[in-house]
Coordinates of C-alpha atoms and ligand atoms in Angstrom, one line a residue:
M26 CA 0.2 0.0 -0.2
E27 CA 2.8 1.9 0.8
N28 CA 3.7 2.7 -3.4
I29 CA 0.1 3.5 -4.0
I30 CA 0.2 6.4 -1.7
K31 CA 3.7 7.5 -2.7
A32 CA 2.5 7.0 -6.3
I33 CA -0.1 9.1 -5.2
Q34 CA 1.7 12.2 -3.5
E35 CA 4.3 12.2 -6.4
A36 CA 1.1 12.6 -8.8
T37 CA -0.4 15.1 -7.0
I38 CA 2.6 17.6 -6.9
E39 CA 2.8 16.8 -11.0
I40 CA -1.1 18.0 -10.9
R41 CA -0.4 21.0 -8.8
H42 CA 1.5 22.0 -11.5
L43 CA -0.8 21.6 -13.8
I44 CA -3.9 23.4 -12.6
E45 CA -1.4 26.4 -12.0
T46 CA -0.1 26.3 -15.5
G47 CA -2.7 24.4 -17.4
D48 CA -5.1 25.0 -19.9
T49 CA -8.8 25.3 -18.8
G50 CA -10.4 24.6 -21.8
K51 CA -12.6 22.3 -22.5
S52 CA -11.6 19.2 -24.8
E53 CA -13.5 17.4 -28.0
N54 CA -14.5 15.0 -25.6
Q55 CA -16.9 13.3 -23.3
N56 CA -16.5 11.2 -20.4
S57 CA -18.9 8.0 -19.7
T58 CA -21.4 9.8 -17.7
G59 CA -22.2 12.4 -20.6
D60 CA -19.4 15.5 -18.9
T61 CA -17.3 17.3 -21.6
Q62 CA -14.3 16.5 -20.3
L63 CA -11.6 19.2 -19.7
K64 CA -8.3 19.3 -21.0
L65 CA -6.9 19.1 -17.2
D66 CA -9.2 16.0 -16.3
I67 CA -7.3 14.6 -19.3
A68 CA -4.3 15.5 -18.5
S69 CA -4.5 14.5 -15.1
D70 CA -5.9 11.3 -15.6
I71 CA -2.6 10.6 -17.7
I72 CA -0.3 11.9 -14.9
I73 CA -2.6 9.2 -12.9
E74 CA -2.0 6.6 -14.6
N75 CA 1.2 6.5 -15.6
H76 CA 2.2 6.7 -11.8
F77 CA 0.0 3.4 -11.1
K78 CA 1.0 1.3 -14.2
K79 CA 4.2 1.4 -12.7
L80 CA 3.1 -0.5 -9.5
S81 CA 3.7 -4.2 -9.2
N82 CA 0.6 -4.6 -6.4
V83 CA -1.6 -3.0 -8.5
K84 CA -3.5 -5.4 -10.6
A85 CA -6.0 -3.1 -12.3
I86 CA -7.0 1.0 -12.3
V87 CA -10.4 2.6 -13.4
S88 CA -11.0 6.3 -13.8
E89 CA -14.1 8.4 -13.6
E90 CA -12.4 9.8 -17.1
Q91 CA -12.2 6.3 -19.0
E92 CA -14.6 3.9 -20.1
H93 CA -13.4 0.3 -19.1
I94 CA -11.4 -1.1 -16.7
V95 CA -7.5 -1.3 -16.9
P96 CA -5.8 -3.9 -16.7
V97 CA -2.2 -3.5 -14.8
N98 CA -0.5 -6.7 -14.1
E99 CA -2.6 -9.8 -13.0
N100 CA -0.8 -11.5 -9.9
G101 CA -1.5 -7.6 -8.1
E102 CA -3.6 -7.4 -4.8
F103 CA -5.2 -4.3 -5.3
L104 CA -7.6 -2.6 -7.5
I105 CA -7.8 1.5 -7.7
A106 CA -10.8 3.7 -8.7
Y107 CA -9.9 7.4 -9.3
D108 CA -11.9 10.8 -10.2
P109 CA -8.5 12.4 -11.2
L110 CA -9.8 16.2 -11.0
D111 CA -13.4 16.3 -9.2
G112 CA -14.8 19.2 -10.0
S113 CA -12.3 20.6 -12.3
S114 CA -14.9 23.0 -13.5
L115 CA -14.2 25.3 -10.9
V116 CA -10.1 25.9 -11.5
D117 CA -11.1 28.8 -13.9
V118 CA -12.6 30.1 -10.7
N119 CA -9.6 30.0 -9.1
L120 CA -11.9 27.3 -6.2
S121 CA -10.5 24.7 -4.5
V122 CA -10.9 21.4 -6.6
G123 CA -9.8 17.8 -5.6
S124 CA -8.2 14.2 -6.4
I125 CA -10.5 11.0 -5.1
Y126 CA -9.0 7.4 -5.0
G127 CA -11.0 4.3 -3.8
I128 CA -8.9 1.1 -3.5
Y129 CA -10.2 -2.1 -3.5
K130 CA -9.3 -5.7 -3.3
N131 CA -10.8 -9.0 -5.2
E132 CA -13.7 -7.2 -6.8
F133 CA -14.5 -3.0 -7.3
S134 CA -17.6 -2.7 -5.0
G135 CA -18.5 -0.8 -1.5
K136 CA -17.5 -4.1 0.6
N137 CA -14.4 -4.5 -0.9
I138 CA -12.7 -1.0 -0.4
V139 CA -9.6 -1.4 1.8
A140 CA -8.7 2.2 1.9
S141 CA -9.1 5.5 0.3
V142 CA -6.9 9.1 -0.1
Y143 CA -8.4 12.2 -1.4
V144 CA -6.5 15.0 -2.4
V145 CA -7.6 19.2 -2.0
F146 CA -6.2 21.7 -3.9
G147 CA -6.9 24.8 -2.4
P148 CA -5.0 27.9 -1.0
R149 CA -2.6 24.6 0.0
V150 CA -2.6 21.0 -0.9
E151 CA -3.7 18.0 1.8
L152 CA -4.0 14.5 1.1
V153 CA -6.1 12.7 3.4
Y154 CA -5.4 9.2 3.8
C155 CA -8.4 6.6 5.5
D156 CA -6.8 3.1 6.2
G157 CA -9.6 1.4 7.0
K158 CA -9.4 2.3 10.6
T159 CA -8.2 5.9 10.9
V160 CA -8.2 9.5 9.1
K161 CA -5.2 11.3 8.9
M162 CA -4.5 14.4 7.2
Y163 CA -0.7 15.4 5.5
R164 CA 0.1 19.1 4.3
L165 CA 2.5 19.9 1.0
Q166 CA 5.3 21.9 2.3
D167 CA 8.5 22.0 0.4
G168 CA 7.4 19.7 -1.5
V169 CA 6.9 17.3 1.2
F170 CA 3.8 15.3 2.7
N171 CA 4.2 16.5 6.5
Y172 CA 1.6 14.4 8.6
I173 CA -0.8 17.3 11.0
Q174 CA -3.7 15.7 12.2
D175 CA -5.8 12.8 12.5
I176 CA -9.5 14.2 11.8
K177 CA -12.5 13.0 13.7
L178 CA -15.8 14.1 13.6
K179 CA -18.0 15.7 16.3
E180 CA -21.2 13.5 17.0
K181 CA -23.1 16.7 15.8
G182 CA -22.0 20.3 13.5
N183 CA -23.5 23.3 11.6
L184 CA -22.8 23.2 8.4
K185 CA -25.1 21.6 5.7
A186 CA -24.1 21.2 1.9
P187 CA -27.0 20.6 0.1
G188 CA -26.1 19.0 -3.8
S189 CA -28.3 19.6 -6.9
T190 CA -31.3 22.4 -7.0
Q191 CA -34.4 22.7 -5.3
Q192 CA -36.3 22.4 -8.9
C193 CA -35.3 18.5 -8.6
W194 CA -35.6 17.8 -4.7
H195 CA -38.0 15.5 -3.7
D196 CA -41.3 17.4 -0.5
H197 CA -39.5 15.3 1.9
H198 CA -36.0 16.1 1.4
K199 CA -36.9 20.1 0.9
V200 CA -38.9 19.6 4.4
M201 CA -35.3 17.9 5.8
V202 CA -33.3 20.9 4.3
D203 CA -35.4 23.5 5.7
G204 CA -35.5 22.0 9.0
F205 CA -31.3 22.0 9.3
F206 CA -31.7 26.0 8.5
E207 CA -34.1 25.9 10.9
D208 CA -31.9 24.9 13.7
G209 CA -29.1 27.3 12.6
Y210 CA -26.9 25.1 10.4
R211 CA -25.0 27.5 7.8
L212 CA -25.1 26.8 3.5
R213 CA -21.8 25.5 2.5
Y214 CA -21.7 24.6 -0.7
S215 CA -18.9 25.2 -3.2
G216 CA -20.2 22.6 -5.8
G217 CA -16.9 20.7 -5.6
M218 CA -17.4 17.5 -3.3
V219 CA -13.6 17.3 -2.2
P220 CA -13.5 20.7 -0.2
D221 CA -16.9 20.5 0.6
L222 CA -16.7 17.6 2.4
H223 CA -13.6 18.3 3.9
Q224 CA -14.9 21.3 4.9
I225 CA -17.3 19.5 7.3
L226 CA -14.5 16.9 8.4
L227 CA -12.4 19.9 9.6
K228 CA -14.9 21.7 11.0
G229 CA -16.3 19.0 13.1
G230 CA -19.6 17.7 11.6
G231 CA -22.7 19.0 9.4
L232 CA -24.2 17.2 6.2
F233 CA -23.3 16.9 2.8
S234 CA -26.5 15.3 0.4
Y235 CA -26.4 14.4 -3.0
P236 CA -29.8 12.7 -3.0
S237 CA -32.4 10.8 -5.2
T238 CA -33.9 14.1 -7.6
S239 CA -36.6 13.9 -10.3
D240 CA -33.8 14.4 -12.9
L241 CA -31.5 12.5 -11.3
P242 CA -33.3 9.3 -9.1
K243 CA -29.7 7.4 -8.9
G244 CA -27.9 10.7 -7.9
K245 CA -25.2 12.8 -9.2
L246 CA -22.0 11.3 -7.3
R247 CA -20.3 7.8 -8.9
Q248 CA -20.0 5.2 -6.7
L249 CA -16.8 3.7 -7.3
F250 CA -15.0 7.0 -7.4
E251 CA -16.4 9.0 -5.2
V252 CA -19.2 7.9 -3.3
F253 CA -17.1 4.7 -1.6
P254 CA -13.9 6.6 -0.9
F255 CA -15.4 9.4 1.2
A256 CA -18.0 6.5 2.9
L257 CA -14.8 5.0 4.2
T258 CA -13.4 8.6 5.4
Y259 CA -16.5 9.6 7.0
K260 CA -17.0 6.0 8.9
C261 CA -13.6 5.8 9.7
A262 CA -13.5 9.7 11.6
G263 CA -16.5 8.6 13.3
G264 CA -19.8 9.5 11.4
G265 CA -22.1 8.2 9.2
A266 CA -22.6 7.6 5.0
I267 CA -25.5 6.3 3.8
D268 CA -27.6 6.5 0.2
G269 CA -31.0 7.8 2.9
H270 CA -31.6 4.2 4.2
Q271 CA -28.7 1.6 4.4
D272 CA -25.4 2.3 4.7
L273 CA -23.4 3.3 1.1
L274 CA -20.9 0.5 1.8
L275 CA -23.7 -1.9 0.9
V276 CA -25.0 -0.6 -2.4
E277 CA -24.4 -3.0 -5.1
T278 CA -22.5 -2.2 -8.1
T279 CA -23.8 -3.2 -11.7
H280 CA -21.4 -0.8 -13.5
I281 CA -18.8 1.0 -13.0
H282 CA -20.0 4.4 -13.6
D283 CA -23.0 3.4 -11.3
T284 CA -24.3 6.4 -9.6
T285 CA -26.0 6.7 -5.8
P286 CA -27.9 9.4 -3.8
C287 CA -25.7 10.0 -0.7
F288 CA -25.5 12.0 2.8
F289 CA -22.1 12.3 4.7
G290 CA -22.0 13.4 8.1
S291 CA -21.9 13.6 11.6
N292 CA -23.9 10.8 13.5
N293 CA -26.3 13.1 14.5
E294 CA -27.4 14.8 11.3
I295 CA -27.4 11.1 9.6
N296 CA -30.0 9.8 11.9
K297 CA -32.2 13.3 11.1
V298 CA -31.9 11.9 7.7
L299 CA -32.8 8.3 8.7
E300 CA -35.6 9.3 10.4
V301 CA -37.0 11.6 7.3
Y302 CA -36.0 9.3 4.5
E303 CA -37.6 6.0 6.1
P304 CA -41.4 6.6 5.2
H305 CA -39.7 7.0 1.8
A306 CA -38.1 3.5 1.3
T307 CA -39.2 1.8 -2.2
K308 CA -40.2 -1.7 -0.9
Ligands
F6P15 O1 -18.4 14.9 -9.4 C1 -19.4 15.9 -9.6 C2 -19.6 17.2 -8.8 O2 -18.4 18.3 -9.3 C3 -19.3 17.4 -7.4 O3 -17.6 17.2 -6.6 C4 -20.1 18.2 -6.7 O4 -20.0 17.8 -5.2 C5 -21.4 17.9 -7.9 O5 -21.4 17.4 -8.7 C6 -22.2 19.0 -7.7 O6 -23.2 19.2 -8.5 P1 -24.6 20.0 -8.8 O7 -24.4 21.8 -9.4 O8 -25.9 19.3 -9.3 O9 -24.5 20.4 -7.2

C-alpha cells in the first residue's frame, strides 16, 4: 500500500503544477457520464495512470474519465478507482478542486474497499488518507507531505452542504433541508465535493447530501470514484455515510460508472436523514 500512497503523492505534485499552469479549456471529448471533459481532466488522468501502471501490486485501475477498467498486473493485489480532478470546472474561477482514490481488493464494490485517499487543491494542498481504521491528514510543504493531524468528527455539527437544485428535490428532502436551516445550520456549498466534504470533516461536522432527484433518481455522484472512498473516510472519522436508508458501502455496484444518492455527516445528522427518509423507502 505504501507504494500506492507514494505514487499518489508524486501524481499530486504534478497535478498541482498542471492546475497552476495548464489550459482550463474544454476538450472535444465527453466522459462516459456525458460530461464534457476539460483538458485538465484528461491531463490529470494521464499523470495518474502513468504512476499506477508502474506498480506491481496493482491489478487494475479505472478512472472516472475512462470507459473501461485498465488491467495493470495480473498478480497484483489492489484495484484502484479514481477521479483525477473532481470539480475541475471550478479551476477557472479559482475555487478548490480535488482528486479522489478508492483502493479495493478482489472486486470493485463498496464491501471491498480497503483504503481511500483524497487530495484537496486549495490555497494549500492537503492529502487525507484513510487506511480503513483512522483518517490522517498530510499537507504539502516544500515538496514533502507532512503529517498534520488525525481527523475525527463530532457527534453533531453545524454545516449543511445540499447538492443539486431545489427544483428537483423531493418534498421530504426539501422539508429536511429547511429543518436543518431552521435549526441554525449554515450553508456551505462550493459545488466541489472534495472541498465541501473536507470542510465538514475539519470543522467538526454537519451534513453533505446529494439525494435522489426528479432528474437523477439514482443521484449524480459515482459510487466507485467518489461515494465509496468518502463513505469509508466518514465512517472511520466516526461519522456516517448512507444512501438515505442503508450504509453506502452496502450499495450494490452493477456497472463501474453507477451512481447513488448519498449523505455523509456526523451521527446526529445522519440519524435525522434516516428518520426523514424511512417512510419513503421503496419496498
Ligand atoms: O462530480 C460531480 C460534482 O462536481 C461534485 O464535485 C459536486 O459535489 C457536484 O458535482 C455538484 O453538483 P450540483 O451542481 O448538481 O450540486
